[in-house]
Amino acid sequence: MASATDSRYGQKESSDQNFDYMFKILIIGNSSVGKTSFLFRYADDSFTPAFVSTVGIDFKVKTIYRNDKRIKLQIWDTAGQERYRTITTAYYRGAMGFILMYDITNEESFNAVQDWSTQIKTYSWDNAQVLLVGNKCDMEDERVVSSERGRQLADHLGFEFFEASAKDNINVKQTFERLVDVICEKMSESLDTADPAVTGAKQGPQLTDQQAPPHQDCAC
Amino acid sequence: MNEEYDVIVLGTGLTECILSGIMSVNGKKVLHMDRNPYYGGESASITPLEDLYKRFNIPGAPPASMGRGRDWNVDLIPKFLMANGQLVKMLLFTEVTRYLDFKVTEGSFVYKGGKIYKVPSTEAEALASSLMGLFEKRRFRKFLVYVANFDENDPRTFEGVDPKKTAMREVYKKFDLGQDVIDFTGHALALYRTDDYLDQPCCETINRIKLYSESLARYGKSPYLYPLYGLGELPQGFARLSAIYGGTYMLNKPIEEIIVQNGKVIGVKSEGEIARCKQLICDPSYVKDRVEKVGQVIRVICILSHPIKNTSDANSCQIIIPQNQVNRKSDIYVCMISSAHNVAAQGKYIAIASTTVETKEPEKEIRPALELLKPIEQKFVSISDLLVPKDLGTDSQIFISRTYDATTHFETTCGDIKDIYKRMTGSEFDFEEMKRKKNDIYGED
């Protein structure tokens, strides 16, 4: 299997090549279900209770280990473009895993899951793996979506299911780790493991602002 | 949307998305809308293939031989990025490069006497090319060395030429270059569409040839880059940049009215709601009464099941048919890409031929290009107006982009962006202004 060192991978912000694989993971779902909080809890172990619409967050990186392999997770945020359903199709490119999230205290966000699932199937890679997550499970008093309904929908869509809380740090790490496991399982099934989408290799040349040395190929 | 914004942008073409990104990064409150349910406007890549058939009113569904519809992303406007050009600089300064992957186009070719030849642009290639005779090659080589050393700020490199006064025609004469060499230098290296440049001061032409050579030096095979999944990825990348800095995006929004008071824009009405703004950016399709037609471009999208003949089976290339070769005033271009760029089903190629319309029979004008592409499996023909704003927007604060022209790269588009920026802000465009500010969170571990 191709590793980062023999691929042409070389994104500027991850110029250290201390990893074997890189997985691009997207968190998707309606506005204010807690996507960004979930990301910050996992990547930084922090939580800010006040609702702030997402501005300025592109993605965060976290490295984990699986079977002696170093896996770099690049976890992307929606940039607020989910609000009016204007997430760019370009956002889905190369994603290997999705956390599809709803808020257990918000019926509408649960009803939108089917729609987001269709988006994922339409725009992402065929082998992309999806986990359904019902967030805010600490707010039991305000719950409107039962665990059972969540589980049924996940079964129907063919996804694994978790209830979690970014605020109380319940099942956050477990969600990401399970997603990584599912991706790894899929990878070992896949024959074409040198696919750059699997190794996280950037295809083609890396654009730089440095001038290449002039051609010194004068033949006379 | 019932709010007050600094800038409202209508249309999500590349020009609009780049400007939207710059404005958001610089702290402006931006509302960006498009009447279509997808990003990109005229610079979208159409997917799935079924949508392209519908758009061009081709009866029936694509045949099974076309593969899966969603594997296709077909550009409406063919262009490449110059590896050392301004759009690449914009991508780097904004770090929109994070969202895209590129491939180097495999070759650049020029048409001469019914055949196509690889464009020589380095000394070694020039010496090996069958385009020129031996003596011609020597002279051309001298010319290339002169251009490479030329620096418009260093008179020692001029060798008696006045960059601001000497006509390019005179420079060719100085190096004793023949008509064929002049043709491919002006059209395939400097990328002029007509011969008007010959009588203009040579500085611009020399700098264009330098851009070509420096772009070529970047990655070798050709000076052109192309993004995987199609050109439509470019506006989307800049839209994400704008959104990260707080820009609000709404698609599928019918625009009912641009509200003007005392000659100045104050807002936009959509679905009965009014969003207020200080400035408006839009493409010509949103303000038909404020633009004028300056010409037409014909573009023919051709789906092929084979690489173009005599291109060494390149999976991507550009072919330039200089106007002199086919008795025209403007060049004909062909841009070809393929499944290698995730824009077509396996084994399929998309070649787009385009040129500025000169007669009442544009399809006849473009025929020399189509001859090179035969057999063509499916053709999609469009003839579109070139529209430009009637005024600079100083009074109305409505800033209108120009439609994409027949050039095969984005240099004129970037020129338009810089010009609009200057008119909106009153200050000269500076790439530094595009850089992301510190509140952008990414990476770390």
XYZ file of C-alpha atoms in Angstrom:
665
model
C 0.000 0.000 0.000
C 1.298 3.429 -0.915
C 2.339 5.549 2.020
C 2.720 9.261 2.411
C 6.442 9.134 1.950
C 6.326 7.655 -1.519
C 3.334 9.611 -2.701
C 3.489 13.133 -3.997
C 1.475 14.331 -1.058
C 2.572 17.747 0.058
C -0.128 20.129 1.189
C 1.451 23.215 2.644
C -0.322 23.134 6.007
C 0.610 19.505 6.567
C 4.083 19.648 5.186
C 5.316 17.279 7.881
C 4.907 13.842 6.419
C 4.755 12.068 9.754
C 1.779 9.948 8.909
C 0.918 6.847 6.948
C -2.563 7.820 5.828
C -4.632 10.930 5.709
C -8.424 10.785 5.914
C -10.596 13.709 4.969
C -13.684 13.724 7.178
C -16.683 16.035 6.893
C -19.246 16.948 9.515
C -22.580 17.707 7.965
C -26.130 18.484 9.111
C -28.500 21.391 9.758
C -27.415 24.688 11.295
C -26.843 24.744 15.066
C -26.946 20.971 15.641
C -23.464 21.366 17.150
C -21.096 20.417 14.345
C -18.415 22.936 15.226
C -18.680 22.206 18.975
C -18.300 18.516 18.223
C -15.187 19.250 16.157
C -13.650 21.444 18.863
C -14.424 18.923 21.607
C -12.634 16.224 19.657
C -9.683 18.226 18.338
C -9.052 20.570 21.284
C -11.158 19.086 24.093
C -12.862 22.449 24.499
C -16.482 23.592 24.586
C -18.029 27.048 24.237
C -21.711 27.021 25.236
C -22.759 30.284 23.534
C -24.162 29.811 20.055
C -21.875 31.383 17.522
C -22.530 30.724 13.889
C -19.450 29.266 12.281
C -17.010 31.799 10.866
C -13.385 31.336 10.087
C -13.050 27.590 10.534
C -11.782 25.653 7.572
C -10.706 22.351 9.102
C -8.821 20.921 12.041
C -6.286 18.172 12.172
C -5.843 15.316 14.628
C -3.453 12.399 14.392
C -4.382 8.998 15.814
C -2.837 5.536 15.720
C -4.379 2.355 14.323
C -2.438 -0.922 14.068
C 0.908 0.901 14.285
C -0.147 3.235 11.529
C -0.244 6.963 12.014
C -3.475 8.363 10.610
C -3.934 12.044 10.115
C -7.556 13.139 10.274
C -8.411 16.324 8.462
C -11.847 17.248 9.754
C -13.655 19.885 7.741
C -16.340 22.283 8.856
C -19.159 23.531 6.622
C -18.254 27.246 6.778
C -21.918 27.972 7.577
C -22.975 27.057 4.044
C -25.440 24.464 5.361
C -27.760 27.248 6.542
C -29.333 27.843 3.149
C -28.290 24.484 1.715
C -25.523 26.018 -0.364
C -22.662 23.695 0.485
C -20.434 23.531 -2.575
C -20.173 20.205 -4.371
C -16.418 20.775 -4.304
C -16.554 20.365 -0.498
C -17.481 16.689 -0.836
C -14.521 15.777 -3.071
C -12.136 13.251 -1.655
C -14.004 12.852 1.644
C -13.639 9.332 3.023
C -15.944 9.677 5.982
C -18.951 11.706 7.076
C -20.447 12.466 10.437
C -24.076 13.230 9.643
C -25.436 15.077 12.648
C -28.812 16.094 14.003
C -29.906 17.585 17.321
C -32.071 15.296 19.498
C -33.965 18.374 20.716
C -34.780 19.552 17.204
C -37.233 17.577 15.078
C -36.479 19.563 11.943
C -32.798 18.699 12.073
C -33.764 15.016 12.308
C -36.167 15.308 9.384
C -33.352 16.762 7.282
C -31.128 13.698 7.729
C -32.602 11.900 4.712
C -31.856 14.936 2.571
C -28.249 15.234 3.743
C -27.795 11.537 3.129
C -28.930 12.022 -0.466
C -26.451 14.891 -0.858
C -23.640 12.696 0.395
C -24.581 9.862 -1.967
C -24.828 12.236 -4.911
C -21.587 14.143 -4.481
C -19.148 11.952 -2.604
C -16.935 9.067 -3.465
C -18.797 5.720 -3.689
C -16.850 4.178 -0.818
C -17.312 7.063 1.619
C -18.479 5.903 5.054
C -21.191 7.639 7.073
C -22.049 7.648 10.781
C -25.327 9.112 12.027
C -24.956 11.091 15.253
C -27.722 12.507 17.452
C -25.981 15.328 19.317
C -26.948 17.122 22.570
C -27.914 13.904 24.393
C -27.134 15.757 27.648
C -30.397 17.703 27.139
C -32.686 14.804 28.006
C -35.483 17.141 29.230
C -35.794 18.762 25.837
C -35.458 15.584 23.806
C -37.938 15.265 20.922
C -36.228 12.528 18.892
C -36.090 9.193 20.716
C -32.998 7.011 20.496
C -35.176 4.384 18.871
C -36.176 6.640 15.986
C -32.568 7.611 15.492
C -31.492 3.991 15.392
C -34.282 3.033 12.983
C -33.352 5.786 10.557
C -29.678 4.809 10.750
C -30.612 1.191 9.984
C -32.770 2.296 7.110
C -29.934 4.371 5.626
C -27.332 1.709 6.336
C -25.251 3.864 8.716
C -23.952 3.138 12.192
C -25.518 5.229 14.937
C -24.390 7.112 18.055
C -25.976 9.537 20.437
C -23.423 11.988 21.742
C -22.856 15.232 23.588
C -20.117 17.681 22.728
C -20.975 19.605 25.904
C -20.600 16.686 28.332
C -18.016 14.927 26.183
C -20.122 11.785 25.657
C -19.279 9.507 22.721
C -17.317 12.184 20.855
C -14.009 10.370 20.693
C -15.853 7.076 20.182
C -17.689 8.457 17.152
C -14.507 9.516 15.394
C -12.662 6.327 16.293
C -15.507 4.161 15.032
C -15.598 6.134 11.790
C -11.855 5.605 11.358
C -12.302 1.871 11.980
C -15.083 1.639 9.418
C -12.948 3.476 6.863
C -9.995 1.167 7.592
C -12.200 -1.918 7.189
C -13.467 -0.626 3.862
C -9.912 0.141 2.788
C -8.634 -3.355 3.411
C -11.563 -4.704 1.367
C -10.767 -2.355 -1.455
C -8.410 -3.750 -4.066
C -7.271 -0.456 -5.428
C -5.568 0.688 -2.270
C -3.076 2.855 -4.081
C -5.944 5.153 -4.980
C -4.799 8.619 -3.944
C -8.196 9.189 -2.365
C -7.263 6.479 0.122
C -3.758 7.574 0.941
C -4.744 11.223 1.077
C -2.261 12.012 -1.633
C -2.718 15.314 -3.366
C -2.876 14.553 -7.037
C -0.892 16.520 -9.546
C 1.607 19.279 -8.900
C 1.606 21.390 -5.772
C 1.171 25.000 -6.732
C 3.858 27.256 -5.355
C 4.892 30.829 -5.732
C 8.498 29.916 -6.254
C 9.998 30.387 -9.627
C 11.410 27.230 -11.141
C 15.031 27.540 -12.229
C 15.262 28.644 -15.842
C 15.864 25.951 -18.420
C 19.547 25.450 -18.989
C 19.169 23.217 -21.965
C 20.966 25.160 -24.625
C 22.181 22.689 -27.163
C 24.562 24.820 -29.173
C -31.997 38.317 4.219
C -33.853 41.380 5.552
C -30.614 42.964 6.602
C -28.108 45.580 5.614
C -24.947 44.427 3.856
C -21.847 46.229 2.694
C -21.828 44.345 -0.582
C -24.401 42.203 -2.360
C -23.088 39.951 -5.117
C -25.382 38.499 -7.782
C -24.165 35.503 -9.765
C -21.597 32.957 -8.650
C -19.284 33.029 -11.651
C -15.543 33.052 -11.051
C -15.198 36.849 -11.156
C -18.035 37.321 -8.656
C -16.759 34.606 -6.291
C -13.201 35.939 -6.233
C -14.432 39.475 -5.510
C -16.817 38.134 -2.866
C -13.910 36.301 -1.222
C -11.687 39.398 -1.198
C -14.479 41.540 0.268
C -15.294 39.033 3.028
C -11.645 38.511 3.947
C -11.376 42.272 4.322
C -14.232 42.391 6.794
C -17.078 43.450 4.532
C -20.503 41.981 5.234
C -21.383 40.137 2.036
C -24.605 38.572 0.759
C -24.004 36.417 -2.317
C -26.963 35.125 -4.339
C -27.528 33.255 -7.582
C -30.762 32.631 -9.456
C -29.569 29.125 -10.387
C -29.692 26.184 -7.976
C -25.963 25.573 -8.597
C -22.717 27.538 -8.263
C -20.774 28.984 -11.148
C -23.196 30.667 -13.578
C -21.480 30.658 -16.947
C -18.307 29.279 -15.363
C -20.031 26.189 -13.961
C -19.103 22.658 -14.968
C -22.359 20.945 -15.836
C -23.102 17.664 -14.087
C -24.611 15.109 -14.553
C -24.359 14.676 -18.328
C -28.164 14.527 -18.571
C -28.254 18.206 -17.547
C -25.956 19.129 -20.418
C -28.267 17.378 -22.914
C -31.239 19.247 -21.428
C -29.428 22.565 -21.482
C -28.688 22.219 -25.198
C -32.150 20.796 -25.973
C -30.776 17.542 -27.277
C -33.673 15.103 -27.448
C -33.456 11.864 -25.501
C -31.095 10.727 -22.781
C -27.338 10.316 -23.307
C -26.633 6.883 -24.844
C -25.275 4.113 -22.624
C -21.858 4.491 -24.283
C -21.467 7.779 -22.379
C -21.198 5.904 -19.085
C -22.522 7.210 -15.798
C -23.943 10.745 -15.992
C -22.461 11.884 -12.692
C -18.938 11.094 -13.864
C -19.197 14.096 -16.171
C -18.389 17.723 -15.299
C -18.528 19.662 -18.536
C -17.296 23.248 -18.697
C -19.342 25.693 -20.734
C -16.373 27.997 -21.205
C -13.052 26.386 -22.041
C -10.009 27.797 -20.299
C -6.731 26.770 -18.712
C -4.726 28.416 -15.941
C -1.309 29.826 -16.823
C 1.001 28.154 -14.283
C 2.702 31.472 -13.576
C -0.352 33.624 -14.166
C -2.480 35.857 -11.986
C -5.201 33.340 -11.130
C -2.619 30.940 -9.698
C -1.274 33.850 -7.668
C -4.793 34.557 -6.382
C -5.267 30.874 -5.475
C -1.993 30.893 -3.557
C -2.557 34.150 -1.687
C -6.055 33.093 -0.603
C -4.958 29.488 0.043
C -7.945 28.314 -1.967
C -5.365 25.801 -3.229
C -6.444 23.764 -0.171
C -9.675 22.883 -1.931
C -8.368 21.942 -5.349
C -6.138 19.523 -7.198
C -4.543 20.396 -10.505
C -3.032 18.581 -13.444
C -0.562 19.958 -15.932
C -1.942 20.032 -19.452
C 0.089 17.641 -21.563
C 0.776 19.729 -24.572
C 0.257 22.867 -26.563
C -0.017 22.655 -30.332
C -0.208 25.044 -33.224
C -1.834 24.568 -36.633
C 0.110 25.138 -39.820
C -0.874 24.137 -43.330
C -3.587 21.711 -42.193
C -1.366 19.913 -39.676
C -0.655 20.432 -36.007
C 2.778 20.828 -34.431
C 3.943 20.971 -30.838
C 4.591 24.585 -29.846
C 8.300 25.057 -29.232
C 9.047 27.525 -26.500
C 12.350 26.507 -25.037
C 15.576 26.684 -26.966
C 15.896 22.902 -27.042
C 12.357 22.404 -28.298
C 12.795 25.085 -30.911
C 15.893 23.370 -32.237
C 14.118 20.023 -32.436
C 10.890 21.336 -33.975
C 9.975 20.582 -37.565
C 8.081 23.867 -37.729
C 11.161 25.813 -38.792
C 14.156 25.504 -41.014
C 17.656 25.416 -39.544
C 18.534 29.099 -39.980
C 15.134 30.148 -38.782
C 15.728 28.082 -35.635
C 18.963 29.932 -34.881
C 17.251 33.287 -35.233
C 14.287 32.177 -33.133
C 16.643 30.941 -30.434
C 18.355 34.336 -30.303
C 14.956 35.960 -29.994
C 13.972 33.680 -27.070
C 17.207 34.460 -25.250
C 16.543 38.165 -25.725
C 13.006 37.801 -24.336
C 14.189 35.741 -21.361
C 16.714 38.408 -20.394
C 14.385 41.318 -21.086
C 13.438 43.300 -17.998
C 11.261 46.342 -18.541
C 12.937 48.057 -15.574
C 16.479 47.501 -16.807
C 17.418 49.468 -19.963
C 20.612 47.418 -20.313
C 18.433 44.504 -21.488
C 16.681 46.499 -24.228
C 19.402 46.282 -26.925
C 18.236 49.408 -28.687
C 14.522 48.628 -28.391
C 12.249 51.129 -26.656
C 9.638 48.948 -24.901
C 7.112 51.781 -24.839
C 7.648 52.926 -28.417
C 9.122 50.249 -30.679
C 6.394 48.252 -32.431
C 6.518 44.468 -32.099
C 6.756 44.247 -35.877
C 10.108 46.033 -35.638
C 11.373 43.656 -32.967
C 10.565 40.668 -35.206
C 12.424 42.440 -38.006
C 15.438 43.000 -35.735
C 15.689 39.236 -35.257
C 14.839 38.583 -38.905
C 11.963 36.198 -38.073
C 9.800 34.851 -40.908
C 6.003 34.905 -41.183
C 5.418 31.378 -39.786
C 7.552 32.043 -36.725
C 5.863 35.399 -36.202
C 2.490 33.625 -36.433
C 3.150 31.088 -33.739
C 5.081 33.492 -31.512
C 2.268 36.037 -31.504
C -0.581 33.560 -31.303
C 0.680 30.433 -29.556
C 3.192 32.038 -27.141
C 1.959 35.597 -26.614
C -1.604 34.267 -27.057
C -2.925 37.171 -29.088
C -6.168 36.425 -30.900
C -5.602 38.939 -33.706
C -2.627 40.619 -35.375
C -3.379 44.075 -33.961
C -0.502 43.739 -31.522
C 2.109 43.938 -34.319
C 1.835 47.717 -34.517
C 1.624 48.302 -30.776
C 4.603 48.942 -28.446
C 6.442 45.657 -27.884
C 6.610 45.664 -24.053
C 3.246 43.916 -23.580
C 4.050 41.228 -26.155
C 7.471 40.519 -24.690
C 5.954 40.220 -21.218
C 3.316 37.827 -22.540
C 5.984 35.610 -24.060
C 7.851 35.742 -20.744
C 4.666 34.672 -18.912
C 4.366 31.736 -21.292
C 8.000 30.652 -20.860
C 7.966 31.103 -17.093
C 4.700 29.169 -16.832
C 6.174 26.417 -18.954
C 9.293 26.311 -16.777
C 7.105 25.538 -13.729
C 5.998 22.025 -14.581
C 7.572 21.175 -17.924
C 5.056 19.738 -20.354
C 3.020 22.870 -20.980
C 2.363 26.222 -19.331
C -1.234 25.274 -18.548
C -2.942 23.808 -15.486
C -6.434 22.391 -15.161
C -8.363 21.615 -11.943
C -9.673 18.091 -11.361
C -13.494 17.923 -11.637
C -13.616 20.924 -13.934
C -13.314 24.682 -13.907
C -16.526 24.905 -11.861
C -14.415 23.990 -8.821
C -12.715 27.391 -8.981
C -15.695 29.639 -8.168
C -16.775 27.143 -5.490
C -13.370 27.333 -3.823
C -13.547 31.113 -3.610
C -17.171 30.895 -2.420
C -16.020 28.734 0.491
C -13.335 31.313 1.279
C -15.986 34.038 1.356
C -18.259 31.881 3.563
C -15.445 31.177 6.018
C -15.098 34.926 6.463
C -18.810 35.369 7.077
C -20.246 35.678 3.557
C -23.851 34.456 3.333
C -24.718 32.254 0.361
C -28.140 31.770 -1.182
C -28.754 29.834 -4.395
C -31.974 29.345 -6.353
C -32.966 32.950 -5.552
C -34.961 34.743 -8.215
C -33.836 38.381 -8.297
C -36.910 40.554 -8.794
C -35.417 44.003 -8.656
C -32.252 45.941 -8.117
C -33.432 48.964 -6.188
C -31.846 52.246 -7.182
C -32.507 55.575 -5.472
C -31.215 58.856 -6.905
C -29.062 56.894 -9.306
C -27.391 54.815 -6.590
C -28.059 51.209 -5.632
C -29.659 50.710 -2.215
C -30.712 47.071 -2.261
C -31.969 43.966 -3.985
C -35.455 42.475 -3.909
C -35.865 38.706 -3.977
C -38.989 36.699 -3.221
C -40.631 39.807 -1.791
C -37.832 40.549 0.675
C -35.392 43.409 0.408
C -31.730 43.174 1.343
C -30.049 46.551 1.568
C -26.500 47.253 0.427
C -23.958 49.983 -0.231
C -22.410 48.347 -3.280
C -23.482 45.702 -5.773
C -21.396 43.334 -7.874
C -23.070 41.269 -10.578
C -22.622 39.550 -13.901
C -24.240 41.049 -17.029
C -27.230 38.678 -16.942
C -28.646 40.468 -13.870
C -28.544 43.963 -15.399
C -29.419 43.618 -19.088
C -30.162 47.349 -19.424
C -26.761 48.380 -18.115
C -24.580 46.355 -20.509
C -23.842 46.426 -24.217
C -22.905 43.806 -26.755
C -19.405 44.058 -28.203
C -19.258 40.782 -30.105
C -20.075 37.104 -30.071
C -18.209 33.901 -29.320
C -19.032 30.481 -30.724
C -18.161 27.480 -28.593
C -18.614 23.886 -29.660
C -18.335 21.243 -26.967
C -17.377 17.920 -28.588
C -17.391 14.532 -26.891
C -14.828 12.153 -28.375
C -13.849 8.566 -27.691
C -10.289 9.083 -28.866
C -7.405 11.446 -28.208
C -6.833 14.083 -30.877
C -4.651 12.856 -33.757
C -0.972 13.859 -33.814
C -0.889 14.906 -30.165
C 0.990 11.762 -28.997
C -2.287 10.618 -27.399
C -2.227 13.509 -24.924
C -4.984 13.273 -22.286
C -5.188 17.065 -22.388
C -3.970 19.714 -24.779
C -4.530 23.039 -26.397
C -4.501 23.649 -30.130
C -4.245 27.135 -31.559
C -5.227 27.789 -35.146
C -3.675 31.176 -35.943
C -6.009 33.419 -37.966
C -3.560 33.732 -40.898
C -3.658 29.988 -41.435
C -7.399 29.966 -42.094
C -7.856 33.463 -43.550
C -9.532 34.938 -40.507
C -9.063 37.936 -38.268
C -9.135 36.005 -34.980
C -7.715 32.666 -33.895
C -9.612 29.453 -33.308
C -8.827 27.575 -30.114
C -9.332 23.983 -29.020
C -9.074 22.964 -25.353
C -9.149 19.246 -24.733
C -9.424 17.428 -21.401
C -10.531 13.923 -20.525
C -11.452 11.307 -17.950
C -7.973 11.839 -16.477
C -9.344 15.097 -15.041
C -12.527 13.571 -13.582
C -14.628 15.475 -16.074
C -15.703 12.610 -18.315
C -16.512 8.921 -18.127
C -13.626 6.486 -18.564
C -12.075 6.650 -22.030
C -13.924 9.813 -23.043
C -12.490 13.153 -24.109
C -14.050 16.617 -24.126
C -12.725 19.029 -26.729
C -14.134 22.544 -26.837
C -13.512 24.611 -29.931
C -14.094 28.339 -29.706
C -13.571 31.542 -31.586
C -14.788 35.090 -31.927
C -17.648 35.240 -34.446
C -16.741 37.172 -37.624
C -19.474 36.230 -40.102
C -23.148 35.277 -40.259
C -22.179 31.591 -40.407
C -20.194 30.949 -37.228
C -20.515 27.170 -37.494
C -18.729 27.331 -40.827
C -16.000 29.493 -39.266
C -15.156 26.906 -36.658
C -15.026 23.986 -39.082
C -11.200 23.794 -39.369
C -11.100 22.987 -35.640
C -13.838 20.363 -35.853
C -11.984 18.687 -38.750
C -9.106 18.006 -36.343
C -11.434 16.333 -33.847
C -13.289 13.841 -36.056
C -15.033 11.522 -35.404
C -17.173 13.530 -32.950
C -19.627 11.518 -30.892
C -21.792 14.393 -29.723
C -21.674 18.118 -30.390
C -23.127 20.959 -28.298
C -23.069 24.338 -30.051
C -23.514 27.686 -28.346
C -23.199 31.219 -29.628
C -23.053 33.777 -26.872
C -22.894 37.540 -26.733
C -19.879 39.289 -25.271
C -21.305 41.844 -22.882
C -19.532 44.707 -21.132
C -20.859 47.313 -18.699
C -21.925 50.649 -20.202
C -20.335 52.602 -17.344
C -17.802 52.208 -14.569
C -20.377 52.120 -11.770
C -18.963 55.220 -10.082
C -22.388 56.813 -9.596
C -24.628 53.757 -9.301
C -22.141 51.703 -7.231
C -23.240 48.780 -9.414
C -20.122 46.993 -10.599
C -20.696 44.666 -13.521
C -18.273 41.996 -14.668
C -17.540 41.346 -18.327
C -18.603 38.086 -19.955
C -15.826 35.536 -20.383
C -14.055 36.125 -23.681
C -12.572 33.748 -26.234
C -9.093 33.687 -24.633
C -8.063 30.261 -23.359
C -6.726 31.409 -20.008
C -7.869 33.600 -17.120
C -5.555 36.591 -17.508
C -8.287 38.900 -18.877
C -10.690 37.679 -16.161
C -8.117 38.596 -13.510
C -7.680 41.974 -15.191
C -11.432 42.549 -14.856
C -11.335 41.539 -11.166
C -8.485 43.951 -10.423
C -10.251 46.709 -12.281
C -13.562 46.206 -10.427
C -11.681 46.079 -7.117
C -10.059 49.416 -7.890
C -13.343 51.015 -8.880
C -15.031 49.730 -5.696
C -12.358 50.635 -3.182
C -10.572 53.511 -4.849
C -7.231 51.848 -4.271
C -4.980 49.853 -6.557
C -5.469 46.066 -6.386
C -2.875 44.383 -4.207
C -2.553 40.589 -3.965
C -1.603 41.052 -0.295
C -5.176 42.228 0.358
C -6.410 38.745 -0.507
C -4.428 37.028 2.227
C -6.447 35.336 4.942
C -6.503 37.139 8.255
C -5.477 35.476 11.502
C -8.992 34.517 12.640
C -9.015 31.698 10.122
C -8.701 28.384 11.949
C -7.207 25.417 10.194
C -4.680 22.674 10.738
C -2.908 22.276 14.133
C -2.692 18.963 15.883
